CSV table of C-alpha atoms and ligand atoms in Angstrom, one decimal:
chain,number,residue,atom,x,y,z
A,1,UNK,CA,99.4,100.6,100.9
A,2,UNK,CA,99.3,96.7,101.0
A,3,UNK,CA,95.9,95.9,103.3
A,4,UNK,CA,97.2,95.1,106.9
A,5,UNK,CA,96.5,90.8,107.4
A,6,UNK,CA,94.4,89.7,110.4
A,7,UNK,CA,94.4,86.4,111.7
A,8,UNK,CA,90.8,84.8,112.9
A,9,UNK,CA,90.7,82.1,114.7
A,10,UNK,CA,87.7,80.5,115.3
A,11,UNK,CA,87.0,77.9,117.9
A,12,UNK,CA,84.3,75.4,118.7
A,13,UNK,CA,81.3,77.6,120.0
A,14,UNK,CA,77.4,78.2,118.7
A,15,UNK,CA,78.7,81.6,118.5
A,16,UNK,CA,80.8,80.5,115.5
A,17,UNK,CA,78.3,81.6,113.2
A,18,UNK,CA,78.8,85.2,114.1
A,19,UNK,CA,82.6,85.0,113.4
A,20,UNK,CA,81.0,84.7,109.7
A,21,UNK,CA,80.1,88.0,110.4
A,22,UNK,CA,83.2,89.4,112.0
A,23,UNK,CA,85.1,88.3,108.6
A,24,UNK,CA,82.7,90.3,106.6
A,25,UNK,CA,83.6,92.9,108.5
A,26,UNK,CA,86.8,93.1,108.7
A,27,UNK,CA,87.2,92.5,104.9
A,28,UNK,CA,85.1,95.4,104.8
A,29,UNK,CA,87.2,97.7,106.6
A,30,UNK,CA,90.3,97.1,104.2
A,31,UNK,CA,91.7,94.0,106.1
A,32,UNK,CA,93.5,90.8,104.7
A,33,UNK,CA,92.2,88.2,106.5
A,34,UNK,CA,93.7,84.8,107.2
A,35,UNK,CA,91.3,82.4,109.2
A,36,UNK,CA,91.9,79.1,110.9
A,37,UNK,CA,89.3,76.9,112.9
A,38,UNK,CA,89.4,74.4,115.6
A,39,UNK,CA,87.8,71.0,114.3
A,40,UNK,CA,85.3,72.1,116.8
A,41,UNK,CA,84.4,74.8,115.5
A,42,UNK,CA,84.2,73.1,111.4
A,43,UNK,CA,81.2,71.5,113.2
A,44,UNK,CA,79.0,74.7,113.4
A,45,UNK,CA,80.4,76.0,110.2
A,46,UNK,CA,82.4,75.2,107.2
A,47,UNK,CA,85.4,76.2,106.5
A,48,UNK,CA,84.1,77.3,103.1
A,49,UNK,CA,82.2,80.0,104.4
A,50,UNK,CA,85.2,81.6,105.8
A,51,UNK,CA,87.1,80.8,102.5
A,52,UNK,CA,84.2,82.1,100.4
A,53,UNK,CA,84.0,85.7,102.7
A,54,UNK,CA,87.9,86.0,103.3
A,55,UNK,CA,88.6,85.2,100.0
A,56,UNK,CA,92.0,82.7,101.7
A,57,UNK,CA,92.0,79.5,102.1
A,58,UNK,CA,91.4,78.3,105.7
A,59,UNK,CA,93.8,77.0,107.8
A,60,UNK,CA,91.8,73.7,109.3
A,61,UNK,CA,94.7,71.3,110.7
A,62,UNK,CA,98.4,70.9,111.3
A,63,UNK,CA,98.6,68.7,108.9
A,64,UNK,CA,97.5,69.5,105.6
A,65,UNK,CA,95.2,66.5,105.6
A,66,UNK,CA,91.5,69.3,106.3
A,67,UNK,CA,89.6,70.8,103.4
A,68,UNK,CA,92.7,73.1,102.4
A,69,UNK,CA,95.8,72.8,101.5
A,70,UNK,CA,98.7,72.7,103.2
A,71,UNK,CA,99.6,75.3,105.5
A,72,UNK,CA,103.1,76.6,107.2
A,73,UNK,CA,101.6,77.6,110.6
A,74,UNK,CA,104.4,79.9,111.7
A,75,UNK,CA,104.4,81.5,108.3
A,76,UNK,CA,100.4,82.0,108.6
A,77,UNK,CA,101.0,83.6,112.0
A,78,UNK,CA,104.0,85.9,111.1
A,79,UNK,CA,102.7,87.9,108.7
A,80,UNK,CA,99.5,89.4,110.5
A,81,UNK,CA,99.6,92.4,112.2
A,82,UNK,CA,96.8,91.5,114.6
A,83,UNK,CA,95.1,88.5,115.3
A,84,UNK,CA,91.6,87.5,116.9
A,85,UNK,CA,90.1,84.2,118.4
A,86,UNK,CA,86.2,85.0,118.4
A,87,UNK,CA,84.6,83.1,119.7
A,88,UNK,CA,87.2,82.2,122.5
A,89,UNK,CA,86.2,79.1,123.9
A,90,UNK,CA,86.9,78.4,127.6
A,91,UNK,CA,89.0,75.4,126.1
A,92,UNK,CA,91.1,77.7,124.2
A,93,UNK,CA,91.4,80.2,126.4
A,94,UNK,CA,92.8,77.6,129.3
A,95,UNK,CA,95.7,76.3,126.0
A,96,UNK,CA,96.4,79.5,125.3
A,97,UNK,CA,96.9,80.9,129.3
A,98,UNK,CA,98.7,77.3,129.4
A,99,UNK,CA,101.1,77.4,126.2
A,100,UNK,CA,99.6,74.3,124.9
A,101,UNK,CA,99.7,73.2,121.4
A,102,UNK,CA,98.0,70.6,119.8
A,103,UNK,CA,96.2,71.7,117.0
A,104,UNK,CA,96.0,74.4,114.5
A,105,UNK,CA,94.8,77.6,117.0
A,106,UNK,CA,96.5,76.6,119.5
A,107,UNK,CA,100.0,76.2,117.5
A,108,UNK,CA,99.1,79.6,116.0
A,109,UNK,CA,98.4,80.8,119.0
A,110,UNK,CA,101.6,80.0,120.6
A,111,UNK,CA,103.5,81.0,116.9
A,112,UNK,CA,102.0,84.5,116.9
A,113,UNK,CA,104.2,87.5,118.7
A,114,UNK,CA,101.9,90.3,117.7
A,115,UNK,CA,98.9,92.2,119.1
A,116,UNK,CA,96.0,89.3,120.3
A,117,UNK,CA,92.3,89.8,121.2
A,118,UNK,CA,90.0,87.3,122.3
A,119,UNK,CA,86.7,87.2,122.6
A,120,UNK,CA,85.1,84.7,124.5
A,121,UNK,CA,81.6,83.0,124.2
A,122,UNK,CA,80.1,80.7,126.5
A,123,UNK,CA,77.9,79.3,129.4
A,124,UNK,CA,77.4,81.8,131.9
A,125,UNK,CA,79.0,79.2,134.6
A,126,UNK,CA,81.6,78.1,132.6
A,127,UNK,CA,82.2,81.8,132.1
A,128,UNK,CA,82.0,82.5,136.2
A,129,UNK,CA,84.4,79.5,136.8
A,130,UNK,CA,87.0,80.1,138.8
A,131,UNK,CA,89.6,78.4,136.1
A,132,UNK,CA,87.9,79.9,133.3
A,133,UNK,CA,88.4,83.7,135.5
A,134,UNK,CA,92.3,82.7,136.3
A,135,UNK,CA,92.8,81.6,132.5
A,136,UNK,CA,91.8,85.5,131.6
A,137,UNK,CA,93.1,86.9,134.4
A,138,UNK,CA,96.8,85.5,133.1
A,139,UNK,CA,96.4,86.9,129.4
A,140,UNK,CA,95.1,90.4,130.8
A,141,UNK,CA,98.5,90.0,132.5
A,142,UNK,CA,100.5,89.2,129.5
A,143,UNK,CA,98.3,92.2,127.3
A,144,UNK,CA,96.1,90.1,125.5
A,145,UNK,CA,93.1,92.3,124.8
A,146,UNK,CA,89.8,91.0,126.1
A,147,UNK,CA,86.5,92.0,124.3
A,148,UNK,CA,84.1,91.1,127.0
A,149,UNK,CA,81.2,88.9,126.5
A,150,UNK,CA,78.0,90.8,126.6
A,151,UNK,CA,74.7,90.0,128.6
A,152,UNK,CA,71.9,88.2,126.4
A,153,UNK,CA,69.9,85.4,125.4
A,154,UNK,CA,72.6,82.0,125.5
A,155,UNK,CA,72.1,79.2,123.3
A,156,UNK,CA,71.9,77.1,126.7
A,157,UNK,CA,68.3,78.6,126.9
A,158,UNK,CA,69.3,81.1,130.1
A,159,UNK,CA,69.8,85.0,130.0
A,160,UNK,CA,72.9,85.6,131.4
A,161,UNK,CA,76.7,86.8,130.4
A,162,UNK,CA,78.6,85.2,128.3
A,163,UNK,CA,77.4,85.7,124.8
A,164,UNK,CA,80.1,87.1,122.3
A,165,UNK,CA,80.4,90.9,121.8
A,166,UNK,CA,78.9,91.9,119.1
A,167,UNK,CA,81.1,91.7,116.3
A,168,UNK,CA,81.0,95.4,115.2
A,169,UNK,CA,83.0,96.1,119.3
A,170,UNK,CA,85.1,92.9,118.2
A,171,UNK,CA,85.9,95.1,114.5
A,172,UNK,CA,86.8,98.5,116.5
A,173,UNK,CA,89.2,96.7,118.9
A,174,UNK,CA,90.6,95.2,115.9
A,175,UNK,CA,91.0,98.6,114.2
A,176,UNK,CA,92.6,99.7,117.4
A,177,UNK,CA,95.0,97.3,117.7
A,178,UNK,CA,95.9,97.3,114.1
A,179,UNK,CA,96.9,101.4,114.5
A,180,UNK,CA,99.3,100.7,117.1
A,181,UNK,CA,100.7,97.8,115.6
A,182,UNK,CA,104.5,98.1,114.7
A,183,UNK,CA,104.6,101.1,111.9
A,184,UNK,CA,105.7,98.8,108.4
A,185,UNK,CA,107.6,99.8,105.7
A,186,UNK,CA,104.9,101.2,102.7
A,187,UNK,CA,105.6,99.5,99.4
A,188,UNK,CA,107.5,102.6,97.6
A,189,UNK,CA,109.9,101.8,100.1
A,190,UNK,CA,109.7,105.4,101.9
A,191,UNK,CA,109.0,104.3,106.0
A,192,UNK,CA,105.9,105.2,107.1
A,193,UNK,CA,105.4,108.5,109.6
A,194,UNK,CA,106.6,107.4,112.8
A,195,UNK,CA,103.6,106.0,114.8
A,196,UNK,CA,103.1,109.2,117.1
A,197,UNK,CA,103.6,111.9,113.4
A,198,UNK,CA,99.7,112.6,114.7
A,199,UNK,CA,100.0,112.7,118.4
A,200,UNK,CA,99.0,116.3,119.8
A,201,UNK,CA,98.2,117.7,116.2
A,202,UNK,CA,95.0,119.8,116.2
A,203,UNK,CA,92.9,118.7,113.9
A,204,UNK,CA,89.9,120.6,112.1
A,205,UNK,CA,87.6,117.9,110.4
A,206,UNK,CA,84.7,119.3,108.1
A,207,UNK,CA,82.0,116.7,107.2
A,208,UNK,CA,78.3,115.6,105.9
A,209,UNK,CA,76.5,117.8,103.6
A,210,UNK,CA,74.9,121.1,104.1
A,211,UNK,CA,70.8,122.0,104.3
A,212,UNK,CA,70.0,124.9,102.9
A,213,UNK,CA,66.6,126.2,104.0
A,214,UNK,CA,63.7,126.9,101.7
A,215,UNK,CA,60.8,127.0,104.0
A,216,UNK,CA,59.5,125.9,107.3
A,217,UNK,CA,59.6,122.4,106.0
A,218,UNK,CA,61.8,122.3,103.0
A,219,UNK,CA,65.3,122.0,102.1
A,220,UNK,CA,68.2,121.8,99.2
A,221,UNK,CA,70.7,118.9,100.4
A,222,UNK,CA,73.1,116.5,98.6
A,223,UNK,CA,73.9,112.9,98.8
A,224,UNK,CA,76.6,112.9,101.4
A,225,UNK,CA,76.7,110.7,104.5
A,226,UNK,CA,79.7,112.2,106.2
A,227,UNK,CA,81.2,108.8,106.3
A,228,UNK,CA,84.7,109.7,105.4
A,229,UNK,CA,84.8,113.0,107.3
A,230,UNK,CA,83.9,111.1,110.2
A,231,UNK,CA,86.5,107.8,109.7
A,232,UNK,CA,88.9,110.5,108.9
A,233,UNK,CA,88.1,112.5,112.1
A,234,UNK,CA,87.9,109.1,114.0
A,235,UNK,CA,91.3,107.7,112.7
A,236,UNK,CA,92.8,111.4,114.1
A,237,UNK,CA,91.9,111.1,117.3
A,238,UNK,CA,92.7,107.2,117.8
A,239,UNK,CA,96.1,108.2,116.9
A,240,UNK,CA,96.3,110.7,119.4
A,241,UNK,CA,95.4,114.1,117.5
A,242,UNK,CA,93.2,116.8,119.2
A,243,UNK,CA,90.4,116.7,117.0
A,244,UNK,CA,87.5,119.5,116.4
A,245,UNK,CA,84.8,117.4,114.2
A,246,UNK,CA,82.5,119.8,112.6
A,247,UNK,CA,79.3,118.2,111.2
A,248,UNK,CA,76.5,119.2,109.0
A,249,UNK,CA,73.2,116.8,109.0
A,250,UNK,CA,74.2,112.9,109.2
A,251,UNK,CA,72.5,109.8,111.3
A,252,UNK,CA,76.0,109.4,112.3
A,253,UNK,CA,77.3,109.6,116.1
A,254,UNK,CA,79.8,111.5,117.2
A,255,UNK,CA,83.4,108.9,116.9
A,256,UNK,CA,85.1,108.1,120.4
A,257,UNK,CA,87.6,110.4,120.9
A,258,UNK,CA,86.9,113.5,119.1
A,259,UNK,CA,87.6,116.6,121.4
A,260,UNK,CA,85.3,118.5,120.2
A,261,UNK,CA,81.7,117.5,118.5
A,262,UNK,CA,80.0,120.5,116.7
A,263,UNK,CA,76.5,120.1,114.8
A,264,UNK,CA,75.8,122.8,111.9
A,265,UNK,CA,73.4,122.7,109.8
A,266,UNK,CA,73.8,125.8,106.5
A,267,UNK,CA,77.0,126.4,105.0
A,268,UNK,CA,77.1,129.9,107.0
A,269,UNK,CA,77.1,128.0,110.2
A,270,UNK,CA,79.6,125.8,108.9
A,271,UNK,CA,81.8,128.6,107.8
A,272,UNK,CA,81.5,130.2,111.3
A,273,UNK,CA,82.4,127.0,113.0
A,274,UNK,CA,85.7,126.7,110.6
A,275,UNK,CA,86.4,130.3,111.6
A,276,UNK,CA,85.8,129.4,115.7
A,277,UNK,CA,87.9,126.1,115.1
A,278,UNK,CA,90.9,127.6,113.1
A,279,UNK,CA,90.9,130.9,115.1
A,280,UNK,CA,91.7,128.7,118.2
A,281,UNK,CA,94.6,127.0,116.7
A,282,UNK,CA,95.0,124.3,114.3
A,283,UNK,CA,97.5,122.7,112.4
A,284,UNK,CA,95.5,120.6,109.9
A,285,UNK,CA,92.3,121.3,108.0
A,286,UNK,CA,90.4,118.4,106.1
A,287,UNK,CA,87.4,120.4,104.1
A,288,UNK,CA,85.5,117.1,103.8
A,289,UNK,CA,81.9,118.4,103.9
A,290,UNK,CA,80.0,118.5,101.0
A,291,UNK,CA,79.5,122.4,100.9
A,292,UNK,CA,75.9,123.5,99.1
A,293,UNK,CA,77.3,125.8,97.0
A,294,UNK,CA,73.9,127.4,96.9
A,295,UNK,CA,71.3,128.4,98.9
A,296,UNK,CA,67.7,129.9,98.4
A,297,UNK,CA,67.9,133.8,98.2
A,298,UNK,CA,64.6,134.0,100.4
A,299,UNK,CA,63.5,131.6,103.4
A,300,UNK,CA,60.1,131.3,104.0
A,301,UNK,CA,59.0,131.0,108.2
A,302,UNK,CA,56.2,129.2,107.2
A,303,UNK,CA,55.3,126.8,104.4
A,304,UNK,CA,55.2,127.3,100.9
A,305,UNK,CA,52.3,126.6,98.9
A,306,UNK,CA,51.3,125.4,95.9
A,307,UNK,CA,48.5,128.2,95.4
A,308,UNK,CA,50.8,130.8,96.3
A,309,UNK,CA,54.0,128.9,93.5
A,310,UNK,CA,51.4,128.3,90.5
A,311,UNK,CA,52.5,125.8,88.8
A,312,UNK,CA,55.9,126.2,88.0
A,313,UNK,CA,58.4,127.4,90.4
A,314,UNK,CA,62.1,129.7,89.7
A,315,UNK,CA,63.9,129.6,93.2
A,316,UNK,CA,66.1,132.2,93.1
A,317,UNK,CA,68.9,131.1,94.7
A,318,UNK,CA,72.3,132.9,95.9
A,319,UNK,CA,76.0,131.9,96.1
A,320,UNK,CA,77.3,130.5,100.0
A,321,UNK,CA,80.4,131.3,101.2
A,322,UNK,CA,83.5,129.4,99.7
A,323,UNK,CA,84.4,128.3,102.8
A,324,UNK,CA,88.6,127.2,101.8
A,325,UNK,CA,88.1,130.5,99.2
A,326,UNK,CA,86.7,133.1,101.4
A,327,UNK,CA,87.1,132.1,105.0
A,328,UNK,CA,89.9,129.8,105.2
A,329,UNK,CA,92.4,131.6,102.7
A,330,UNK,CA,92.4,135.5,103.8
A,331,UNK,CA,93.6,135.1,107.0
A,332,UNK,CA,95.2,131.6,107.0
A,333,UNK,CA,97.5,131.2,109.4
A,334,UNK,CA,101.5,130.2,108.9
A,335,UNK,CA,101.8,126.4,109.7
A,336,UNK,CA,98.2,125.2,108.5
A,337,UNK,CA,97.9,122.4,106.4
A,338,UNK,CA,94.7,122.1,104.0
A,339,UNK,CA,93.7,119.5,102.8
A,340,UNK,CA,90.3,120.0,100.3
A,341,UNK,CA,88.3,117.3,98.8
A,342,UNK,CA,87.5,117.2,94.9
A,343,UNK,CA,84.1,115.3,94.1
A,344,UNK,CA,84.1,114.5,90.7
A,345,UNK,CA,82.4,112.4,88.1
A,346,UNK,CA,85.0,112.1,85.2
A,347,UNK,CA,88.0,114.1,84.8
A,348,UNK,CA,89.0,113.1,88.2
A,349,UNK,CA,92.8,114.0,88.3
A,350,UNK,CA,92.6,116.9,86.1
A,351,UNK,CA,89.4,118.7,87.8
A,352,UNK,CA,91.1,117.9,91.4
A,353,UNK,CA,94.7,119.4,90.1
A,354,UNK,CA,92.7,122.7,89.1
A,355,UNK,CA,90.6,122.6,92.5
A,356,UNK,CA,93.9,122.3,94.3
A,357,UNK,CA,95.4,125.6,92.8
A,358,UNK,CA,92.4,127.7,92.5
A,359,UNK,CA,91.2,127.5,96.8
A,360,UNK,CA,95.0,127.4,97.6
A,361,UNK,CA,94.9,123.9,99.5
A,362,UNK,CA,98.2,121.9,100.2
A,363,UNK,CA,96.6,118.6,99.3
A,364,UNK,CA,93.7,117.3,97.8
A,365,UNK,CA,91.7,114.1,98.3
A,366,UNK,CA,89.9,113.0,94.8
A,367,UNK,CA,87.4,110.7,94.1
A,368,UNK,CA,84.5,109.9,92.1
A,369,UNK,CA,81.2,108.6,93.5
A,370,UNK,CA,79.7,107.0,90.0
A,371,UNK,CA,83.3,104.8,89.3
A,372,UNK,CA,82.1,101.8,89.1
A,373,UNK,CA,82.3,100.2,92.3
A,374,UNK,CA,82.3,103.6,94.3
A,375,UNK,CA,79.3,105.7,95.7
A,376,UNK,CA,78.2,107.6,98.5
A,377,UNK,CA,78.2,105.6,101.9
A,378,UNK,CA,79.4,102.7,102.9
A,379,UNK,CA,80.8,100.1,100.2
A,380,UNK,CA,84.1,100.2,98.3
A,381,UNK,CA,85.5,103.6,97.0
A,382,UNK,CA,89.0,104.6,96.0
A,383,UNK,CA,90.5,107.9,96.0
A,384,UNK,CA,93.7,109.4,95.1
A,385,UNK,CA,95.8,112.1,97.1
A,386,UNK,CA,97.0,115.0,95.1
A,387,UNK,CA,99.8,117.8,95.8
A,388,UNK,CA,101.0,120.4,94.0
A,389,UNK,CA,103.2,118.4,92.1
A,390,UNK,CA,100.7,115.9,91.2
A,391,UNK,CA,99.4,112.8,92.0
A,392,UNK,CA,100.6,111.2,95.8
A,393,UNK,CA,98.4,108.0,96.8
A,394,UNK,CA,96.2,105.9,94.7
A,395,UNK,CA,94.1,104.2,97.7
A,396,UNK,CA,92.9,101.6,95.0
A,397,UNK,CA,89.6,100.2,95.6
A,398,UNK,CA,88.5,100.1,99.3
A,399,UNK,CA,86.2,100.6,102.1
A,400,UNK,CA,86.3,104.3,103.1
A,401,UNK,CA,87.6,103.3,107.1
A,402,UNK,CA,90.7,102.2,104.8
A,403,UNK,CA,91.1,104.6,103.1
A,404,UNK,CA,90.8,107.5,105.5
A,405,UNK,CA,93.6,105.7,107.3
A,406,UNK,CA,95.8,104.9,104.8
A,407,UNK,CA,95.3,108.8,104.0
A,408,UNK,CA,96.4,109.3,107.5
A,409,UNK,CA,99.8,107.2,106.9
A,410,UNK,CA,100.5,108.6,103.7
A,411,UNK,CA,100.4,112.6,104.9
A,412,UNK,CA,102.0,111.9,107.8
A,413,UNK,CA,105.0,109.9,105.7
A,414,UNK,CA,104.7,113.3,103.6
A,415,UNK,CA,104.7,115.7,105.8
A,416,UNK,CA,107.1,114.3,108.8
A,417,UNK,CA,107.2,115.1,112.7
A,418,UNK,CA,109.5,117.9,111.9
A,419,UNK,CA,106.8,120.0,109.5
A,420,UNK,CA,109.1,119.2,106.2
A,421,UNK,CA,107.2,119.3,102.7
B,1,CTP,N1,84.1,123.9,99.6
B,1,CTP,C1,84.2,125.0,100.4
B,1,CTP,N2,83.1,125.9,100.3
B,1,CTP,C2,82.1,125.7,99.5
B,1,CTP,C3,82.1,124.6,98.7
B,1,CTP,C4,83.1,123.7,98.7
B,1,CTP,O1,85.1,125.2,101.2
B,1,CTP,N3,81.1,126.6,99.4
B,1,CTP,C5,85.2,123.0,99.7
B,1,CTP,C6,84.8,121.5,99.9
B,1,CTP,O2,84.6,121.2,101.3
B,1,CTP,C7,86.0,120.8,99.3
B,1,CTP,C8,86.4,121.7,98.2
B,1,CTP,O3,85.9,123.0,98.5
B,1,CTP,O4,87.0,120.5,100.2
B,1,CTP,C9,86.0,121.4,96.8
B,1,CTP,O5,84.6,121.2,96.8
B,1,CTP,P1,83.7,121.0,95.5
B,1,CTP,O6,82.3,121.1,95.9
B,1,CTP,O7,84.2,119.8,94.8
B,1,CTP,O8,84.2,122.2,94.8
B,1,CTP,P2,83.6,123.5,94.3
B,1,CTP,O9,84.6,124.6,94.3
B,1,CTP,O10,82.3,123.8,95.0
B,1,CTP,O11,83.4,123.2,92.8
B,1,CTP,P3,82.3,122.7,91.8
B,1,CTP,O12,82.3,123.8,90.8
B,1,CTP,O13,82.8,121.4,91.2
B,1,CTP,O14,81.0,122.6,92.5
């Protein structure tokens, strides 16, 4: 799927310098972005950074005549799916609430017919300013979204509100906007799932690895964060899925939305939480959660010692449950969809195929943490969707936010309102 465009405009603040961040961000996250600065705003940074972290050239005037070349504004503004003005000057909040257009944000801003945030930044009295209020007021009205300036430390040496959101709450309404955005055609020319293909669907989420105790203070664990369990789960919910999110260990917070949140820690808890979930009714299973596949025979209440182990140590260890083989599979119910997971370090397509058939799942998500490029955690990953007939969705290479949503698109483009294939 092509990577949805965002436009970010930047206008004329201190604040600018965090917009640097914001890019980062959302380039992060698997968005195109397009950026264009008031001449204001080239004063606290250069267009170059913004070129240099968007990896576009920056739209600086109407004219051509700035550090880049040439730009059709109304082509620049048409093909975004959502665009951004952080910072949001009280300047450019007043053009925009007025229509006017004199230079490149403004003209944009006027050209653009999709989804707008802003987020403003300023003086805490300019902020307060009955204009400034009336300005905001009047794009609430016309459903421009408003991340709200947070309380802090301004550059104008007071504490007071009026400092720009952070830019991870700038990212998220971003992300928000960009899943209701008007559903585009995906380039192999099948239309994506109508938007609402995940509305109401009960959704079983598995993520994060497993512990498996050894003693009072040891245990066997692997590598995974729970990251794309938890986009996956997160990406469900925004688009209106009842989501169960079952989690083993992770630093990772439970995503807005989820219906239900449930902490596990061994694979036997987190096969009796699949059981709990499925038994209550679901219509999708994603089996994201790296499973320990074994787990120490014995566990000791207290601490092991190194009198007591000598000096070297067999841990007799004993098969967990194959949650998708044992638990999932013998009493599956007509109308569940399962989608596995297939970690795998070469062989990637083949191995995943073989997974697929063998624990009976419908699809299966593969992907190989030492491609180069890839790894556990944040950072740039790719992964490919698999069905019985073979390979489904390349995601090519990005972050794993992207590609849990792009996963979304593509299943629900397979699969259909109506429960086909
Ligand atoms: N899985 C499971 N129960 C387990 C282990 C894994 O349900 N005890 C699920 C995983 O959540 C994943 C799929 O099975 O969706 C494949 O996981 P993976 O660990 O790659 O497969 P294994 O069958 O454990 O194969 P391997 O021999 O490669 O370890």
């Amino acid at each position: 799927m092509a990577a949805p465009a965002v436009l970010q405009m930047v206008t004329g603040g201190i604040a600018a310098y965090k917009a640097c961040w914001l890019t980062r961000l959302l380039v992060q996250a698997g968005f195109s972005v397009r950026v264009a600065m008031t001449a204001a705003a080239q004063r606290f940074v250069s267009p170059l950074t913004f070129r240099v972290l968007s990896q576009h050239p920056v739209a600086t005037d109407l004219w051509g005549e700035g550090q880049t070349q040439p730009l059709d504004h109304i082509e620049y503004a048409r093909g975004c799916a959502v665009a951004v003005v952080a910072p949001a000057t009280a300047n450019i909040l007043a053009k925009a609430a007025a229509g006017l257009a004199d230079d490149i944000v403004s003209t944009l801003l006027l050209a653009y017919e999709g989804p707008l945030i802003v987020a403003p930044a300023m003086n805490d009295a300019m902020l307060r300013h009955p204009a400034t209020r009336a300005n905001l007021a009047c794009l609430r009205q016309r459903g421009v979204i408003v991340v709200e300036p947070a309380e802090g430390f301004l550059a104008c040496g007071t504490h007071a509100e009026g400092r720009l959101a952070a830019p991870e709450a700038i990212l998220a309404a971003v992300e928000a906007a960009a899943r209701t955005a008007p559903v585009r055609p995906v380039p192999d020319g099948s239309v994506a799932a109508v938007a609402d293909r995940w509305a109401g669907q009960r959704v079983v989420v598995t993520a994060g690895p497993t512990h498996e105790p050894i003693d009072a203070v040891r245990y066997i664990a692997n590598r995974s964060t729970g990251v794309f369990g938890f986009a996956i789960a997160a990406d469900a919910a925004a688009r209106g899925a009842r989501v169960t999110l079952i989690a083993g260990p992770t630093a990772l917070d439970a995503p807005a939305g989820v219906e239900g949140f449930v902490r596990v820690r061994t694979a036997e808890q987190l096969a009796a939480a699949v059981r709990e979930a499925l038994a209550a009714g679901a219509d999708w299973l994603f089996m994201a959660a790296a499973v320990a596949d074994y787990a120490p025979e014995q566990v000791e209440m207290g601490k092991l010692r190194k009198e007591s182990l000598g000096t070297s140590w067999n841990l007799a260890l004993r098969r967990t449950p194959d949650i998708l083989g044992d638990v999932v599979n013998p009493d599956r119910k007509e109308g569940l969809r399962v989608v596995g997971f297939a970690l795998e370090t070469g062989e990637v397509l083949e191995r995943a195929a073989k997974k697929l058939k063998a624990k009976g799942m419908d699809f299966v998500v593969a992907n190989d943490p030492t491609a180069p490029g890839a790894g556990f955690g944040d950072g740039v990953h790719r992964a490919w969707l698999l069905g019985p007939a073979g390979q489904l969705w390349d995601s090519g290479p990005s972050s794993k936010r992207a590609i849990a949503c792009g996963l979304l698109d593509r299943l629900a483009a397979l699969t259909g309102k109506d429960g086909a294939a």
